[in-house]
C-alpha positions as a Python dict, from the first residue, in 0.01 Angstrom:
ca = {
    (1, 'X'): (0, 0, 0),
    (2, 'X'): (258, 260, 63),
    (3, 'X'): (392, 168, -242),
    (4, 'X'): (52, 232, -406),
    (5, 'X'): (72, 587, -251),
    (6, 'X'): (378, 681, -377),
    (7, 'X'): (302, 575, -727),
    (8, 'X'): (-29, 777, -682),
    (9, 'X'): (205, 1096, -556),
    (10, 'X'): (480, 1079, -814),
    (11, 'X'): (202, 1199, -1130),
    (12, 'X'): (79, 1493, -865),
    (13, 'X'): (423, 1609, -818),
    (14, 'X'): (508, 1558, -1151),
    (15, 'X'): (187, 1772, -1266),
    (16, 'X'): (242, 2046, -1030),
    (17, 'X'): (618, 2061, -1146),
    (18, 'X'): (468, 2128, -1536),
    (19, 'X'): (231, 2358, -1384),
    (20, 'X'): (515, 2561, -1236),
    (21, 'X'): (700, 2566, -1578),
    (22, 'X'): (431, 2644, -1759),
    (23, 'X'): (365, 2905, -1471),
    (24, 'X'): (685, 3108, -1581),
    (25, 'X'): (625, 3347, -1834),
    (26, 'X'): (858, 3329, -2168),
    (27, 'X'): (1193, 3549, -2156),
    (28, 'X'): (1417, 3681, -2379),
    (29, 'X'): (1531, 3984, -2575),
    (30, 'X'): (1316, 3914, -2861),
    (31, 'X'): (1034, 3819, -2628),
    (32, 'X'): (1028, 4170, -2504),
    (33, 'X'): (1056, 4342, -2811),
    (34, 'X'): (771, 4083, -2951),
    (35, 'X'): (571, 4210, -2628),
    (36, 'X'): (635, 4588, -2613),
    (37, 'X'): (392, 4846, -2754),
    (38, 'X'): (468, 5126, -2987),
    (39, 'X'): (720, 5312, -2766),
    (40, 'X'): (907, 5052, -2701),
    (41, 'X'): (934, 4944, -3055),
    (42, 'X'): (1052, 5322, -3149),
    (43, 'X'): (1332, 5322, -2917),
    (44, 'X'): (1459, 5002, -3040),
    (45, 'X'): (1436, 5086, -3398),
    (46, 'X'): (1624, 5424, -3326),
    (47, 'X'): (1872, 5241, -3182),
    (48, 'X'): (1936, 5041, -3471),
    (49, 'X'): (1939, 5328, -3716),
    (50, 'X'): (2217, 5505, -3473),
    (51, 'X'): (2413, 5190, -3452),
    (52, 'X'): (2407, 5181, -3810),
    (53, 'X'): (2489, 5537, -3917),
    (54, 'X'): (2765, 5527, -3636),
    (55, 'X'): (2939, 5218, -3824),
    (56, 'X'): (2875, 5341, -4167),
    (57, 'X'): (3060, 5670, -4063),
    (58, 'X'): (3358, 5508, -3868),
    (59, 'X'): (3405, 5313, -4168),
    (60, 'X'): (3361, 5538, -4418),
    (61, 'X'): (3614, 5782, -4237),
    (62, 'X'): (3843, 5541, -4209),
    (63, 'X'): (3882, 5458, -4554),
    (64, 'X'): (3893, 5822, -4647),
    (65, 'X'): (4184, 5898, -4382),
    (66, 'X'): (4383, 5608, -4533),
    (67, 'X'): (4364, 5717, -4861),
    (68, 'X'): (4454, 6079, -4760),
    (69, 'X'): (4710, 6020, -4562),
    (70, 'X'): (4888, 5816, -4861),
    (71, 'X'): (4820, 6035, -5115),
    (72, 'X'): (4946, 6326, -4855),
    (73, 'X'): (5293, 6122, -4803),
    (74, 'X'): (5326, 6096, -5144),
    (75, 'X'): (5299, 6477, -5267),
    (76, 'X'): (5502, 6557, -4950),
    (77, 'X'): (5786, 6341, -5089),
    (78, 'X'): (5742, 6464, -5430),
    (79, 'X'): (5735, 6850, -5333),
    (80, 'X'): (6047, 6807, -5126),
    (81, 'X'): (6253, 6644, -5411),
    (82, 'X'): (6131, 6934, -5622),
    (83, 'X'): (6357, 7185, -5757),
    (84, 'X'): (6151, 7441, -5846),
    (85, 'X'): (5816, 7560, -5711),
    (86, 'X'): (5725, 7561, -6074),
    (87, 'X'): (5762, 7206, -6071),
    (88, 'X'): (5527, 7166, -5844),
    (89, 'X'): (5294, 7320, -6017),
    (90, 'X'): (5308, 7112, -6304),
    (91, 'X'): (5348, 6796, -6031),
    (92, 'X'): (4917, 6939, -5929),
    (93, 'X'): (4851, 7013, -6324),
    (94, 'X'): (4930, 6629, -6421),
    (95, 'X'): (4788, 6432, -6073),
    (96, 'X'): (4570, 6692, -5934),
    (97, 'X'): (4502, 6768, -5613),
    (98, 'X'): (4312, 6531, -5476),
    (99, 'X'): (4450, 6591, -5120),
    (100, 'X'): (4471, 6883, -4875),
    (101, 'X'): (4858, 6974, -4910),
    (102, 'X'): (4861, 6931, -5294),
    (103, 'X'): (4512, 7180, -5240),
    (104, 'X'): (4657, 7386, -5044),
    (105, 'X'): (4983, 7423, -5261),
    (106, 'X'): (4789, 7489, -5582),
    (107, 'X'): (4535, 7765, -5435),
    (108, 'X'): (4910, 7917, -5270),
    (109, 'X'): (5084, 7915, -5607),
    (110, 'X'): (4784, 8029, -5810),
    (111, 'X'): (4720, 8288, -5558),
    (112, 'X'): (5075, 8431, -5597),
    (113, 'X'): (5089, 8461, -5972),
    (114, 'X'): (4751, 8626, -5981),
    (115, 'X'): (4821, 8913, -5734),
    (116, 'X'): (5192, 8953, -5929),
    (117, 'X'): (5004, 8949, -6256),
    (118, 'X'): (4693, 9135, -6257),
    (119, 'X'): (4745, 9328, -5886),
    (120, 'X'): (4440, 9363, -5727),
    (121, 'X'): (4149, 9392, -5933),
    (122, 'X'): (3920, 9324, -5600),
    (123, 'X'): (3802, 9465, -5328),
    (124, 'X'): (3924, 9088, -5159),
    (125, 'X'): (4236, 9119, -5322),
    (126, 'X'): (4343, 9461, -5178),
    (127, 'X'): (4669, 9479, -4971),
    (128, 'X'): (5059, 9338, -5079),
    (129, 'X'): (5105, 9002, -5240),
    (130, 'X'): (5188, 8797, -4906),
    (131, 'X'): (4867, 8922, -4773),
    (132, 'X'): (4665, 8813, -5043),
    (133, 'X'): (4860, 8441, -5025),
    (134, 'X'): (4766, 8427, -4660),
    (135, 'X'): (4422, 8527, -4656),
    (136, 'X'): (4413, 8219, -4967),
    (137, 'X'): (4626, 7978, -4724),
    (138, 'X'): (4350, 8068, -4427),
    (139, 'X'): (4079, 8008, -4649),
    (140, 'X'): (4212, 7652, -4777),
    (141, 'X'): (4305, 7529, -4452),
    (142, 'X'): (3927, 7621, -4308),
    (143, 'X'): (3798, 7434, -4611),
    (144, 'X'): (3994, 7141, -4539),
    (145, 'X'): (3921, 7189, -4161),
    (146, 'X'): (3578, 7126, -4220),
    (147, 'X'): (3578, 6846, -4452),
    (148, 'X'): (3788, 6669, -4217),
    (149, 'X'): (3510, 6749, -3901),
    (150, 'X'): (3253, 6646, -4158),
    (151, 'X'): (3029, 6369, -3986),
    (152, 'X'): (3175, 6429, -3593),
    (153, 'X'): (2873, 6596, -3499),
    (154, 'X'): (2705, 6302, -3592),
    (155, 'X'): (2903, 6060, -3384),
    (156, 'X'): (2941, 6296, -3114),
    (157, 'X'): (2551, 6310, -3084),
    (158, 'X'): (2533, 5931, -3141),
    (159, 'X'): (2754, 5884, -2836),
    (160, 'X'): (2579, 6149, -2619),
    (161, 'X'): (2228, 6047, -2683),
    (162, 'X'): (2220, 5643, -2729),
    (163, 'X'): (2315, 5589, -2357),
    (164, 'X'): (1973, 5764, -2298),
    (165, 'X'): (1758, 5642, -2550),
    (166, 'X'): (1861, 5290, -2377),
    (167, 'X'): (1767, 5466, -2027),
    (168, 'X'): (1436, 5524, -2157),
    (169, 'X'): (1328, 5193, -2297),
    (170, 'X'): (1435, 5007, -1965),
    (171, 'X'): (1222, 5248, -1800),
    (172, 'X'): (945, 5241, -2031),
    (173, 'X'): (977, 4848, -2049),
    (174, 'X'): (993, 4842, -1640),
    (175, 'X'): (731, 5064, -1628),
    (176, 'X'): (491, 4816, -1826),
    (177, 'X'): (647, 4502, -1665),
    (178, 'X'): (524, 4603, -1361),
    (179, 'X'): (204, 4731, -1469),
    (180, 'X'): (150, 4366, -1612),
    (181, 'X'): (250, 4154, -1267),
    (182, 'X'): (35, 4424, -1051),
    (183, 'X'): (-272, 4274, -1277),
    (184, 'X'): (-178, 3926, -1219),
    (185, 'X'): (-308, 3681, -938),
    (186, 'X'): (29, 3583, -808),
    (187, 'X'): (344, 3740, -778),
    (188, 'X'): (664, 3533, -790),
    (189, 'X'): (1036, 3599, -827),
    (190, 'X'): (987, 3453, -1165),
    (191, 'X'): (756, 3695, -1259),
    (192, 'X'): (951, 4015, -1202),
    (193, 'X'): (1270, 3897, -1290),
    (194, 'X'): (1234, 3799, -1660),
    (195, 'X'): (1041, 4112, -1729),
    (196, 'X'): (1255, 4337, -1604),
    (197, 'X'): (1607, 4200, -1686),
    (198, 'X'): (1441, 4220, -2023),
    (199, 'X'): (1413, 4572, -1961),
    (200, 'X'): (1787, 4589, -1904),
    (201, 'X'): (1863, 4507, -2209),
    (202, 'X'): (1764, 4822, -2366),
    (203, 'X'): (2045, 5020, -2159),
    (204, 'X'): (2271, 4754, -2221),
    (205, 'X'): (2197, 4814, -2573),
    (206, 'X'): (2244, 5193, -2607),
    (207, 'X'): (2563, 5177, -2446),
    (208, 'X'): (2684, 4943, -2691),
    (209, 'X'): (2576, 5192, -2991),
    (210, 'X'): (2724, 5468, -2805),
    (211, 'X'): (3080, 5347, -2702),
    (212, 'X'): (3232, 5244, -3067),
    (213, 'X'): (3091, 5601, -3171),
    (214, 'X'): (3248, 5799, -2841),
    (215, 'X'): (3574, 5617, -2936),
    (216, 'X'): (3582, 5672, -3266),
    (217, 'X'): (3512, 6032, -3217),
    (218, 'X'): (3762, 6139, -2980),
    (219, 'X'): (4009, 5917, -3180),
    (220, 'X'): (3908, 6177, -3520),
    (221, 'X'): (3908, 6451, -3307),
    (222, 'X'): (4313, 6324, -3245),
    (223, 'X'): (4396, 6241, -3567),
    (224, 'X'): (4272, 6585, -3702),
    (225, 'X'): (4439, 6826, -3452),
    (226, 'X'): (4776, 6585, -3562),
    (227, 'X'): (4669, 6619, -3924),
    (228, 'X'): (4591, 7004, -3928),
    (229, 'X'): (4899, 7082, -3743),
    (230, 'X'): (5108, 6958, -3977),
    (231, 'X'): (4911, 7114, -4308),
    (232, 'X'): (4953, 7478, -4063),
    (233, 'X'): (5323, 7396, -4057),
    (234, 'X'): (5351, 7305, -4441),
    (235, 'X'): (5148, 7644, -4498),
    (236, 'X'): (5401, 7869, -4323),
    (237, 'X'): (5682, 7655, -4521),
    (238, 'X'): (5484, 7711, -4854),
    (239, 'X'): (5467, 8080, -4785),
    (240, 'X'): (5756, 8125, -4716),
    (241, 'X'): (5889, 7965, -5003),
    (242, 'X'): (5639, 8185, -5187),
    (243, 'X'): (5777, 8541, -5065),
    (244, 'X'): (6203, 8447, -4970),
    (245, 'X'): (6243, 8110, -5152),
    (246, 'X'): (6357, 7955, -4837),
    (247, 'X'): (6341, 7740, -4560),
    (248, 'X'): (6504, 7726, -4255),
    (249, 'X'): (6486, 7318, -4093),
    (250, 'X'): (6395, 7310, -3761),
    (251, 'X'): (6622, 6950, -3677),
    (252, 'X'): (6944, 7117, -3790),
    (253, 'X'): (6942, 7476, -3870),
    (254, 'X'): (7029, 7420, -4235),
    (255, 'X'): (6844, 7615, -4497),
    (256, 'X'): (6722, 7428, -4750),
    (257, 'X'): (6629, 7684, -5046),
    (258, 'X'): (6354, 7582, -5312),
    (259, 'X'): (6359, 7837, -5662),
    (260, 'X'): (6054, 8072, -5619),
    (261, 'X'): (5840, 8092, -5918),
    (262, 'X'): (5949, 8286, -6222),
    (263, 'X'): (5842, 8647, -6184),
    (264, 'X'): (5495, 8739, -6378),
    (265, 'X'): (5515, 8967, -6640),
    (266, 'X'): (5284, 9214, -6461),
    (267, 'X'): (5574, 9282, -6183),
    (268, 'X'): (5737, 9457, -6524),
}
C-alpha cells in the first residue's frame, strides 16, 4: 500500500512541477521586443538606425583617412625632391590635387601669380602680395578643416544620446512590466525577474551603440588636430617659399632653399 501511494504521488508532483514551468512566463530579448507596444518598438528601432549610421561613418572615415594620408605622403615626398616651385605646379597640373597639401599648394601658387600678374582687381584682393597668399592659405586650410570634421557631430551626438535612449526603454519596459505583474493573481520571483532583466537590455543596448561612436570620435578629433597641425606647418613653409624662396629646418638649422616661381610679367 505505501507503495501504491507513492506511485499515486509521483504523477501529482510531476503535474504540479509542469504547472510551475508552464507558470513562468517566456523570456528573452526578442520576447520583449515581440511584447512591447509602440514606444518601445521606437526606441529600439532608433537604436538600430544610430548603430548603423555610427558604423557606416567610422568606416567610411576610415577609408577616407587612409587614402589621404597616402596620397598626402606621397605629394610631401614629391614636393620636397622638387627643384623648383614651378615644378610643383606642373606635379598638381598632371595628378591633381586630390588631397589637402597638394590643395593647399595649388590655391598658394595660383594665388601668388595672380596678385603679381593682374594686382588687385578686387576689393578681396586689396593689400601686398603675401597678404593676399595668406588670406588664400586661411581660407584653404578652413575648407579642409571642415571636410575633415565632416560627420563628428554626428558621432558625437550618437555617443551622447544612445546611452539615454537605452535609459528610456528600460524604463518604459519596467514601467509596463510592472504594470503587467500588478494585474496578475500571483506574484513570484519569476515573474519580475524575466520582465525586467528584459528591460535591461535596452540600456545595455544603447551603451553598446554609443561606445564604438564615443571612441571613434575622440580618436578623429586626435587624428585631425595631428593632421591640421602639420598642413599649418607646411602652410608657413609654402609661404615662405612663396615670398624668400627659403626654408630654414627646424632638426638642424640648415636652410634648405627651393627656386621661387618665375616672376609674372605684370611685376614689369
Amino acid at each position: 500500500m505505501p507503495g501504491n501511494g507513492a506511485a499515486a504521488a509521483g504523477p501529482g508532483v510531476g503535474l504540479a512541477a509542469e504547472g510551475a514551468e508552464s507558470a513562468t512566463p517566456p523570456t528573452g530579448f526578442l520576447h520583449f521586443i515581440a511584447q512591447s507596444d509602440i514606444v518601445g518598438k521606437s526606441l529600439f528601432a532608433v537604436l538600430i538606425i544610430m548603430s548603423l549610421i555610427s558604423w557606416y561613418l567610422i568606416v567610411v572615415k576610415m577609408i577616407m583617412r587612409v587614402r589621404v594620408k597616402r596620397r598626402s605622403v606621397h605629394f610631401l615626398r614629391e614636393f620636397w625632391a622638387a627643384s623648383s616651385l614651378e615644378q610643383v605646379e606642373n606635379e598638381i597640373a598632371t595628378h591633381g590635387a586630390n588631397e589637402p597639401f597638394a590643395h593647399l599648394a595649388s590655391h598658394a601658387i595660383h594665388a601668388r601669380n595672380h596678385h603679381a600678374k593682374y594686382g588687385a582687381m578686387r576689393l578681396e584682393e586689396k593689400g601686398s602680395t603675401g597678404a593676399f597668399v595668406t588670406r588664400t592659405i586661411r581660407k584653404v586650410i578652413d575648407e579642409e578643416t571642415a571636410k575633415l570634421e565632416n560627420g563628428l557631430t554626428m558621432l558625437a551626438s550618437i555617443g551622447s544620446t544612445a546611452p539615454f535612449v537605452g535609459l528610456f526603454g528600460t524604463v518604459w519596459g519596467v514601467y509596463h512590466a510592472l504594470v503587467g505583474i500588478g494585474l496578475s493573481d500571483g506574484v513570484t520571483i519569476n515573474r519580475i525577474a524575466g520582465p525586467v532583466g528584459e528591460a535591461l537590455i535596452m540600456t545595455g543596448l544603447g551603451l553598446a551603440v554609443a561606445i564604438p561612436a564615443v571612441l571613434a570620435y575622440n580618436g578623429f578629433v586626435r587624428s585631425n588636430r595631428v593632421y591640421l597641425a602639420k598642413l599649418d606647418a607646411f602652410a608657413h613653409d609654402l609661404f615662405t617659399f612663396l615670398t624668400t624662396g627659403q626654408q630654414v629646418l627646424e632638426g638642424n638649422g640648415k636652410v634648405r632653399r627651393v627656386s621661387k616661381l618665375p616672376a609674372a610679367s605684370g611685376d614689369a
